[in-house]
PDB file of C-alpha atoms in Angstrom:
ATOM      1  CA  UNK Y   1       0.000   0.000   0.000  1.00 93.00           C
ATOM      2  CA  UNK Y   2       1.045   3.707  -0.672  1.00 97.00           C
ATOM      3  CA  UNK Y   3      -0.439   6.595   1.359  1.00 98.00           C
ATOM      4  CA  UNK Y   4      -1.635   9.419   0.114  1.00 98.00           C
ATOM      5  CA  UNK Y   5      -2.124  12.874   2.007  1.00 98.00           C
ATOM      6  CA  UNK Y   6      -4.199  15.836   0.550  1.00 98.00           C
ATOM      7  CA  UNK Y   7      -4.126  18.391   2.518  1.00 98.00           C
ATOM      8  CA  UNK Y   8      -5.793  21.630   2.386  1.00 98.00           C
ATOM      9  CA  UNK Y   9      -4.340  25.023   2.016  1.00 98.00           C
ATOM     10  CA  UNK Y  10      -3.406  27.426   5.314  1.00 98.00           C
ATOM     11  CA  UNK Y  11      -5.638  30.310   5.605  1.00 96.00           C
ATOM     12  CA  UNK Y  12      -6.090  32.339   2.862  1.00 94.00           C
ATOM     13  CA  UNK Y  13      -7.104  36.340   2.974  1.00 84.00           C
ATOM     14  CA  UNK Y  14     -11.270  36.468   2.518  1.00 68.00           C
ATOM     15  CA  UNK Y  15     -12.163  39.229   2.078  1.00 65.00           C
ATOM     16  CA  UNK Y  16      -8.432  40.802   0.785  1.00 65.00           C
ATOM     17  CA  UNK Y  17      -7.850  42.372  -2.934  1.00 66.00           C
ATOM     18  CA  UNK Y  18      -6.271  39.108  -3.235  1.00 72.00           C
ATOM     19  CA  UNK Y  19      -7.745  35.753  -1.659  1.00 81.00           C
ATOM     20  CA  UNK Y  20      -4.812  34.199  -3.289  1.00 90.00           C
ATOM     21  CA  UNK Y  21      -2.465  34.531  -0.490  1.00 93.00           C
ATOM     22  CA  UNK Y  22      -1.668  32.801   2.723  1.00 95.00           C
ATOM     23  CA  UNK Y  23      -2.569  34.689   5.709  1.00 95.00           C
ATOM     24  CA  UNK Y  24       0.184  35.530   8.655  1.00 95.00           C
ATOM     25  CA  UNK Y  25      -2.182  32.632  10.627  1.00 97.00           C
ATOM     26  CA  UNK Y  26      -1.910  30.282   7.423  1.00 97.00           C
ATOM     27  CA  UNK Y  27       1.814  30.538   7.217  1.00 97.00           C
ATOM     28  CA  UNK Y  28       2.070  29.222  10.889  1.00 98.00           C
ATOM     29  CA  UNK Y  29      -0.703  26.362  10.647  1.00 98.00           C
ATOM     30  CA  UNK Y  30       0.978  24.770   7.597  1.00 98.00           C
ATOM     31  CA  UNK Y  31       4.310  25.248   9.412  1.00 98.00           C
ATOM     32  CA  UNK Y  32       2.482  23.552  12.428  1.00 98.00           C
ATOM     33  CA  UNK Y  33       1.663  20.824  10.295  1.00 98.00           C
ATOM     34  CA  UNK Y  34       5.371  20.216   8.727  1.00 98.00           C
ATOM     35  CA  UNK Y  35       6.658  19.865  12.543  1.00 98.00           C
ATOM     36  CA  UNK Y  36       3.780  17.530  13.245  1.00 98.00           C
ATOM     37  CA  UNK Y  37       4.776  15.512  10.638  1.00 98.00           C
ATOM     38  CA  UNK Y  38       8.474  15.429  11.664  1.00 98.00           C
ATOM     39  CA  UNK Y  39       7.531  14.689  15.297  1.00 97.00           C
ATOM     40  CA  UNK Y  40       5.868  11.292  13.710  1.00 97.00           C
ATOM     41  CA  UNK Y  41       8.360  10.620  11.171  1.00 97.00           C
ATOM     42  CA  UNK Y  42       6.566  11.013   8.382  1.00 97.00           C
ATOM     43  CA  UNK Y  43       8.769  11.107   5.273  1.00 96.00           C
ATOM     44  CA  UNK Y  44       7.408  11.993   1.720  1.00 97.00           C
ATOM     45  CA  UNK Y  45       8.465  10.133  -1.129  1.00 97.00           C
ATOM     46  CA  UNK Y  46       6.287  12.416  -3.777  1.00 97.00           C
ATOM     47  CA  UNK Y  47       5.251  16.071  -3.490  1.00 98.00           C
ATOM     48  CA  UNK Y  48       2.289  17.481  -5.571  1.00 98.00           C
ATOM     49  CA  UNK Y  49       0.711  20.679  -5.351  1.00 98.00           C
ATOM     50  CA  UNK Y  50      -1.629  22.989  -7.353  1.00 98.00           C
ATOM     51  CA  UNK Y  51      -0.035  25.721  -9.082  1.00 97.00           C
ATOM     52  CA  UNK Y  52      -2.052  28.903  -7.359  1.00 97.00           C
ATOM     53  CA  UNK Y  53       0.127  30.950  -4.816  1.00 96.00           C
ATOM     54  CA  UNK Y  54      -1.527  29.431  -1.722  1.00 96.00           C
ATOM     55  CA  UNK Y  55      -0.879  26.098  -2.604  1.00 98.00           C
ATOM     56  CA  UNK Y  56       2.842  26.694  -3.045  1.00 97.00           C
ATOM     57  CA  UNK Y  57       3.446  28.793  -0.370  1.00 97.00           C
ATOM     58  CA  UNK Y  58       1.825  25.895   2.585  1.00 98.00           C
ATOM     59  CA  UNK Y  59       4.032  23.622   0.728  1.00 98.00           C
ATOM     60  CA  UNK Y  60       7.083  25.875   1.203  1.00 97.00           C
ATOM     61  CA  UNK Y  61       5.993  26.238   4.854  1.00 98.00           C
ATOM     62  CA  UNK Y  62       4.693  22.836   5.152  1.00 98.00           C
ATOM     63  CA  UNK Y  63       8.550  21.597   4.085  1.00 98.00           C
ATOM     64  CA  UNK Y  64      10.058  24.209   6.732  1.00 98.00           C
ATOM     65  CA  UNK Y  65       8.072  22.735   9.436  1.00 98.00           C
ATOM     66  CA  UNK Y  66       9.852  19.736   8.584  1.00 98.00           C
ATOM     67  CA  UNK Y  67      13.268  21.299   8.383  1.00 96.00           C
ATOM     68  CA  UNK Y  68      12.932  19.834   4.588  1.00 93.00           C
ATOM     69  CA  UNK Y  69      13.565  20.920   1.455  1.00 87.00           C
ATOM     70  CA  UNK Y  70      12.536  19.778  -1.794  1.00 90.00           C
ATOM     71  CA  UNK Y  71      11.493  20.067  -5.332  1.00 94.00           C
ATOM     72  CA  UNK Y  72       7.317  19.456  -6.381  1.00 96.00           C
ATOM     73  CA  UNK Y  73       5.470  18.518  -9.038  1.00 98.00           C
ATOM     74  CA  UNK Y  74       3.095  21.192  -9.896  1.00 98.00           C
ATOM     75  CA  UNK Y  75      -0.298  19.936 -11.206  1.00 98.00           C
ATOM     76  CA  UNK Y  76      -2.817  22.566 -12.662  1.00 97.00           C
ATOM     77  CA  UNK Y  77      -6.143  20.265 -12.196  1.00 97.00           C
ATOM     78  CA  UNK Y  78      -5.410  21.014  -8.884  1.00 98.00           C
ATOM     79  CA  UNK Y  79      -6.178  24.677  -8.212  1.00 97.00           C
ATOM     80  CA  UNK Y  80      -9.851  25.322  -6.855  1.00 97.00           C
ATOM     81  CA  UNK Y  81     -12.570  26.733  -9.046  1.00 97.00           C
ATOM     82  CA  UNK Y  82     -13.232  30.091  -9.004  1.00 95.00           C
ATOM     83  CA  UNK Y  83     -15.978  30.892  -6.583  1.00 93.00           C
ATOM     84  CA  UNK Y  84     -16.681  34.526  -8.021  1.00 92.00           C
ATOM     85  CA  UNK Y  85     -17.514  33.274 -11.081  1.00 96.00           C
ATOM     86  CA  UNK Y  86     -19.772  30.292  -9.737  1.00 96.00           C
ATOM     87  CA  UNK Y  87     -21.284  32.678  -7.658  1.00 96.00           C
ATOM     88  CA  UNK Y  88     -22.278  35.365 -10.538  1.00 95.00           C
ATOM     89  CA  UNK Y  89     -24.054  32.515 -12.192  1.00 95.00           C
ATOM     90  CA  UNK Y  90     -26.702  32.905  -9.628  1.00 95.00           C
ATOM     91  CA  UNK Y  91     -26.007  36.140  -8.589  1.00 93.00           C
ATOM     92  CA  UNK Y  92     -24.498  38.015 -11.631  1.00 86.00           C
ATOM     93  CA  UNK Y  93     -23.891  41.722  -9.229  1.00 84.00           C
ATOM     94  CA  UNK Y  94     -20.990  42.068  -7.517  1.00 82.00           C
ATOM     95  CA  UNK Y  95     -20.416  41.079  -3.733  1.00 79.00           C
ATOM     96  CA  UNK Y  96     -19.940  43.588  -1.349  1.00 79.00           C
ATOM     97  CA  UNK Y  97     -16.552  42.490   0.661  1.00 77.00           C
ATOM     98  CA  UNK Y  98     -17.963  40.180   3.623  1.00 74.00           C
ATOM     99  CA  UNK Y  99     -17.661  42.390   6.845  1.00 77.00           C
ATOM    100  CA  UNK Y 100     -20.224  40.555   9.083  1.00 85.00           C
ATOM    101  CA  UNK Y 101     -21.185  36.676  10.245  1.00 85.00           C
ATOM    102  CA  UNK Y 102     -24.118  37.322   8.181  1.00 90.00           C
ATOM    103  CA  UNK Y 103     -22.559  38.372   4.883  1.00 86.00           C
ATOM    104  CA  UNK Y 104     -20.204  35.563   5.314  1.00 84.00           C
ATOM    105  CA  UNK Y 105     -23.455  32.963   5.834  1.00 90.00           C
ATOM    106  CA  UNK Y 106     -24.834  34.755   2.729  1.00 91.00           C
ATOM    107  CA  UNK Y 107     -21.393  34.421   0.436  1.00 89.00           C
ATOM    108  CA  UNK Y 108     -21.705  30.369   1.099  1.00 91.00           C
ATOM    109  CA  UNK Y 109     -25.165  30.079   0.734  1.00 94.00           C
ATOM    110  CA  UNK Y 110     -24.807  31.924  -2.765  1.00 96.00           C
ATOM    111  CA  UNK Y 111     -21.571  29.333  -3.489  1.00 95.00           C
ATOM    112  CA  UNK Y 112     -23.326  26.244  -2.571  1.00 96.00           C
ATOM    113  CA  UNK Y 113     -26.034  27.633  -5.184  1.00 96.00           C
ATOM    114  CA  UNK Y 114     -23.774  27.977  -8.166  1.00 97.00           C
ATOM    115  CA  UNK Y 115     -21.773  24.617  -7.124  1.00 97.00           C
ATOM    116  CA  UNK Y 116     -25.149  22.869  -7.616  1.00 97.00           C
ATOM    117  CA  UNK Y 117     -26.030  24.689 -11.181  1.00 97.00           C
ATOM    118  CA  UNK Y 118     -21.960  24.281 -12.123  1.00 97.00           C
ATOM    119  CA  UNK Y 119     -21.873  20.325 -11.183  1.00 97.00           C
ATOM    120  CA  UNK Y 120     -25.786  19.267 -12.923  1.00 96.00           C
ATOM    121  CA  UNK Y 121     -24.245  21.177 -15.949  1.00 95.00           C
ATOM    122  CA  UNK Y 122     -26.908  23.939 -16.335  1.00 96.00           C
ATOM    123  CA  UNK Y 123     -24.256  26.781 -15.340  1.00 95.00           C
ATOM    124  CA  UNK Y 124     -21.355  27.664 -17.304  1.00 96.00           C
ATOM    125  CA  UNK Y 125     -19.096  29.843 -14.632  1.00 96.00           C
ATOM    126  CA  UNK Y 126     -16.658  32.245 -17.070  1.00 95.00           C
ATOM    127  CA  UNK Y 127     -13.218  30.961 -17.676  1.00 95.00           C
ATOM    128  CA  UNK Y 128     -14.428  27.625 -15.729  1.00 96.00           C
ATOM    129  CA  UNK Y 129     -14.292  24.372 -17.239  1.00 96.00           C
ATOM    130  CA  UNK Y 130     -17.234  22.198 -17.238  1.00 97.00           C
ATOM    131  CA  UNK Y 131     -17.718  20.225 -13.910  1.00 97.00           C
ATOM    132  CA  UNK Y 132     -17.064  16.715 -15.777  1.00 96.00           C
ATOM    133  CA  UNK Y 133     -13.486  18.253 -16.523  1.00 97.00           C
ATOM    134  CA  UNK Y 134     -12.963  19.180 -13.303  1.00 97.00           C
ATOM    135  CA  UNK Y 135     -13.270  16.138 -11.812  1.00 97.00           C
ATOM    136  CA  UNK Y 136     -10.627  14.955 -14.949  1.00 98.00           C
ATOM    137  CA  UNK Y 137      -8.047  17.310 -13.615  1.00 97.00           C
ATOM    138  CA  UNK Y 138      -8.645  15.667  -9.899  1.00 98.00           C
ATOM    139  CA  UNK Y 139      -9.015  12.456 -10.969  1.00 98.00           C
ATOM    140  CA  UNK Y 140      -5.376  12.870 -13.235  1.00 98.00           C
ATOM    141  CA  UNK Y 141      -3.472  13.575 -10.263  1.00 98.00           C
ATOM    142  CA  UNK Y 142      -4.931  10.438  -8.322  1.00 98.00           C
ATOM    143  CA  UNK Y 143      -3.966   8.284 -11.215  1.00 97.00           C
ATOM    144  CA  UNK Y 144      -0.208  10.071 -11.094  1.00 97.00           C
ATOM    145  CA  UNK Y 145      -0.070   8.885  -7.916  1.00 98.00           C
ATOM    146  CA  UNK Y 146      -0.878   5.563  -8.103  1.00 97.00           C
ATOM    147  CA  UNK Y 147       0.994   4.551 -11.106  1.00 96.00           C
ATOM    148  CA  UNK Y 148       4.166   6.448 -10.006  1.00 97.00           C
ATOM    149  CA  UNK Y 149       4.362   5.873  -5.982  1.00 97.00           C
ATOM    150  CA  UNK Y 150       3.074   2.909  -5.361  1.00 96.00           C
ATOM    151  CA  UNK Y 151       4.495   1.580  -1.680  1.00 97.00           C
ATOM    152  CA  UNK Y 152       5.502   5.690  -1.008  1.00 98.00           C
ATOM    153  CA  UNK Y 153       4.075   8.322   1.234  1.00 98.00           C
ATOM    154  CA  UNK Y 154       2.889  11.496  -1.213  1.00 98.00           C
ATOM    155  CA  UNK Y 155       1.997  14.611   0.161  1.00 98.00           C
ATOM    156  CA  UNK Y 156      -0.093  16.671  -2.192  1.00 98.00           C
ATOM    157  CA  UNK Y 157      -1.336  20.196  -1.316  1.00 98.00           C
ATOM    158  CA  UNK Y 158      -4.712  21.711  -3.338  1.00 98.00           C
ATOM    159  CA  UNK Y 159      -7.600  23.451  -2.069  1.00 98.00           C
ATOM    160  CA  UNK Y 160     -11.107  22.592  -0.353  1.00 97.00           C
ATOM    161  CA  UNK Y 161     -12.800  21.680  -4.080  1.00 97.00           C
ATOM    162  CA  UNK Y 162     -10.415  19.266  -5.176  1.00 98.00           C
ATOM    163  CA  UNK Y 163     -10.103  17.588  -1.653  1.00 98.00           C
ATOM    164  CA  UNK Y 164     -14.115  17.014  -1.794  1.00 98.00           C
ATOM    165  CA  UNK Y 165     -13.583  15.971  -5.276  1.00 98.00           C
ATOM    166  CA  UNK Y 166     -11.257  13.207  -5.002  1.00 98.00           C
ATOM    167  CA  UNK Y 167     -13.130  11.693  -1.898  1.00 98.00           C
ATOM    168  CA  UNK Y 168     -16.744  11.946  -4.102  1.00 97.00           C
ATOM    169  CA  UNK Y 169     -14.552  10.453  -7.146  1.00 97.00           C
ATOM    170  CA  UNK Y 170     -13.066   7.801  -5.306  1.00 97.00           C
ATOM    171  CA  UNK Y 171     -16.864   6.969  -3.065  1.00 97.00           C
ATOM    172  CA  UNK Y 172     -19.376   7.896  -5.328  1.00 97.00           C
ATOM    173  CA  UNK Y 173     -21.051  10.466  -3.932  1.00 96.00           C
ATOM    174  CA  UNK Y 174     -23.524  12.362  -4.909  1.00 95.00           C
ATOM    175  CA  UNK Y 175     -23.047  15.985  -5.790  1.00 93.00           C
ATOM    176  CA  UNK Y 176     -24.822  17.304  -3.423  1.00 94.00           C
ATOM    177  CA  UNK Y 177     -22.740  15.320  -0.646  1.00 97.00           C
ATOM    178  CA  UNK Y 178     -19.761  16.442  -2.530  1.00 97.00           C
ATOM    179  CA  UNK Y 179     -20.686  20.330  -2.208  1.00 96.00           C
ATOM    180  CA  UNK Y 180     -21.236  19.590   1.876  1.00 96.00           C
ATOM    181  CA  UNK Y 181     -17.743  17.711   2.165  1.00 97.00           C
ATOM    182  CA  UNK Y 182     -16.406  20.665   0.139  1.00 96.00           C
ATOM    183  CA  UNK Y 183     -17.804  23.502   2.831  1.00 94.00           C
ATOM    184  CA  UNK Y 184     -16.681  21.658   5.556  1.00 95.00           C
ATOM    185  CA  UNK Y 185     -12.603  21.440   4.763  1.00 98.00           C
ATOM    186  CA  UNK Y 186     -10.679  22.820   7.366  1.00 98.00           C
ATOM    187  CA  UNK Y 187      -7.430  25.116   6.252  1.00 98.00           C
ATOM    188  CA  UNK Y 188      -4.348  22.415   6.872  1.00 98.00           C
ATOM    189  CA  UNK Y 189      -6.687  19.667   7.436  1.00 98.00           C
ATOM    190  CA  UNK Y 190      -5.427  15.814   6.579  1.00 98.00           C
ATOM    191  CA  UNK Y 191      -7.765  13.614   4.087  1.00 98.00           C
ATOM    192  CA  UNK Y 192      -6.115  10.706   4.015  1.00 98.00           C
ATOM    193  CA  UNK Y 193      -6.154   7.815   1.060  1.00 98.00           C
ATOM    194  CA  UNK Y 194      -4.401   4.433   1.265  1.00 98.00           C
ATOM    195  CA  UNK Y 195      -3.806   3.235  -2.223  1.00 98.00           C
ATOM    196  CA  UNK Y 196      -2.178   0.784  -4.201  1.00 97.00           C
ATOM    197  CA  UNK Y 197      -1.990   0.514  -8.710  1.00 95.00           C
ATOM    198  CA  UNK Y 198      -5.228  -0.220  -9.136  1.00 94.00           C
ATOM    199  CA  UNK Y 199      -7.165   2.115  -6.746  1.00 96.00           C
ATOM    200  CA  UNK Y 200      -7.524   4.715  -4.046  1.00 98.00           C
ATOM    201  CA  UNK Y 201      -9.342   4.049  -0.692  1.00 98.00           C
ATOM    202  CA  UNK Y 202     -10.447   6.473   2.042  1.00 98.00           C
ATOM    203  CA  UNK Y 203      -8.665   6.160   5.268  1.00 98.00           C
ATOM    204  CA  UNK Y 204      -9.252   9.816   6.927  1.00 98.00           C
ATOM    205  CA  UNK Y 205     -11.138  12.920   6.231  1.00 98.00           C
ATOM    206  CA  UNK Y 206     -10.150  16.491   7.173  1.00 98.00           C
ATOM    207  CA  UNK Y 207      -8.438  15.689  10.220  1.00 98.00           C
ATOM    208  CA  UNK Y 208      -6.194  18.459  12.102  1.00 98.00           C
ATOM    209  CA  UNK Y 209      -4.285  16.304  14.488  1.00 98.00           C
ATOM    210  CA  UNK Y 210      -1.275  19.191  14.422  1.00 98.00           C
ATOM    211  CA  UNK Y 211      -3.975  21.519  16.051  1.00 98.00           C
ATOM    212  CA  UNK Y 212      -5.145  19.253  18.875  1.00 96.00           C
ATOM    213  CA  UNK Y 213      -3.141  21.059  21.701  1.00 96.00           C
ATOM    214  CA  UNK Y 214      -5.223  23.759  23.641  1.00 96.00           C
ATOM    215  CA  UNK Y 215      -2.759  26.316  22.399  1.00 96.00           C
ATOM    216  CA  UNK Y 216      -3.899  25.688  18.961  1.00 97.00           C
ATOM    217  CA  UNK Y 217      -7.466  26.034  19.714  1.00 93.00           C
ATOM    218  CA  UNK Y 218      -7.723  29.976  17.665  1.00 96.00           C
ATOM    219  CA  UNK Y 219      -5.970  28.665  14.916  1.00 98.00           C
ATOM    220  CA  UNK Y 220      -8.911  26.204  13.176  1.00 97.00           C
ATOM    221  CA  UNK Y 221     -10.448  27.784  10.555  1.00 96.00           C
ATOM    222  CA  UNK Y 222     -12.084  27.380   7.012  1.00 92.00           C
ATOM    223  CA  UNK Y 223     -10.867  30.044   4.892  1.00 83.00           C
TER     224      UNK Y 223
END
């Protein structure tokens, strides 16, 4: 068996000019998680990652948790989709930046909305593939692994979608359990696949072992 850890991306900035960037608090839970995974002695044969800044910069920090360096394989069907343009297919006038709980509740309820037109196909989100090669782009970096690590550890870093993607690809769920898995991905959380050549098989979902401590009790979040 090989094993196979996707993990979600630190914190990003919601709400910033530019979502597209770790937060001060996402820079210190992905290095969190690199010295959790050198207290264990966890040792990665592969690294993967999706090519948006985010994903690259919680590997970098990821690998100086673990006093590590090393070279990854960037993988494009691994950046997220892009929830403005989901959400103007149901609501096609700009968001207003979300300042309060409730404008926050009302951005996800909106997202959750266009997911559901975007996956049955009757949406077409601008400069979005269609749903069916989303899933492609996932499924393409599952198959990497397997035929290329079999018997290794991988660590492979992407974003909430993808995560809830490969677990709905590799269970068959529905899409409208896929959207809930999605929403429900912490930042530097652990899914965790055994696999071997053939297939891919769930072992753990969205853990965050690295933030068990009561120290590390402010620093779960889902952005």
């Amino acid at each position: 068996m090989g094993t196979l850890y996707l993990v979600r991306h630190g914190q990003a900035s919601f709400g910033a000019d530019d979502y597209d960037e770790l937060s001060e608090l996402g820079h210190r839970q992905s290095v969190r998680l690199g010295e959790y995974f050198a207290e264990r002695g966890v040792k990665f044969d592969g690294l993967v990652a999706g090519t948006l800044k985010r994903h690259k910069q919680t590997m970098a920090s990821i690998l100086e948790g673990m006093n590590h360096s090393g070279e990854h394989l960037a993988w494009e069907g691994l950046n997220e989709y892009d929830s403005e343009a989901v959400i103007a297919t149901v609501h096609p006038h700009r968001l207003e930046k979300a300042t309060t709980p409730e404008m926050v509740r009302h951005h996800f309820r909106l997202l959750r909305d266009g997911l559901t037109q975007w996956m049955a196909g009757a949406a077409s989100p601008k400069g979005m593939p269609a749903y069916r090669e989303f899933v492609a782009g996932v499924a393409g970096a599952l198959d990497h692994v397997r035929h290329n690590h079999y018997g290794q550890h991988v660590l492979l870093v992407t974003s909430g979608g993808p995560i809830a993607t490969a677990v709905g690809h590799v269970l068959g769920t529905s899409p409208e359990a896929t959207i809930e898995l999605n929403l429900r991905i912490r930042n530097t959380s652990i899914t965790e696949f055994a696999f071997t050549p053939k297939r891919h098989m769930l072992v753990g979902f969205n853990a965050i072992p690295h933030l068990d401590a009561a120290q590390y009790r402010d620093w779960v979040t889902y952005t």
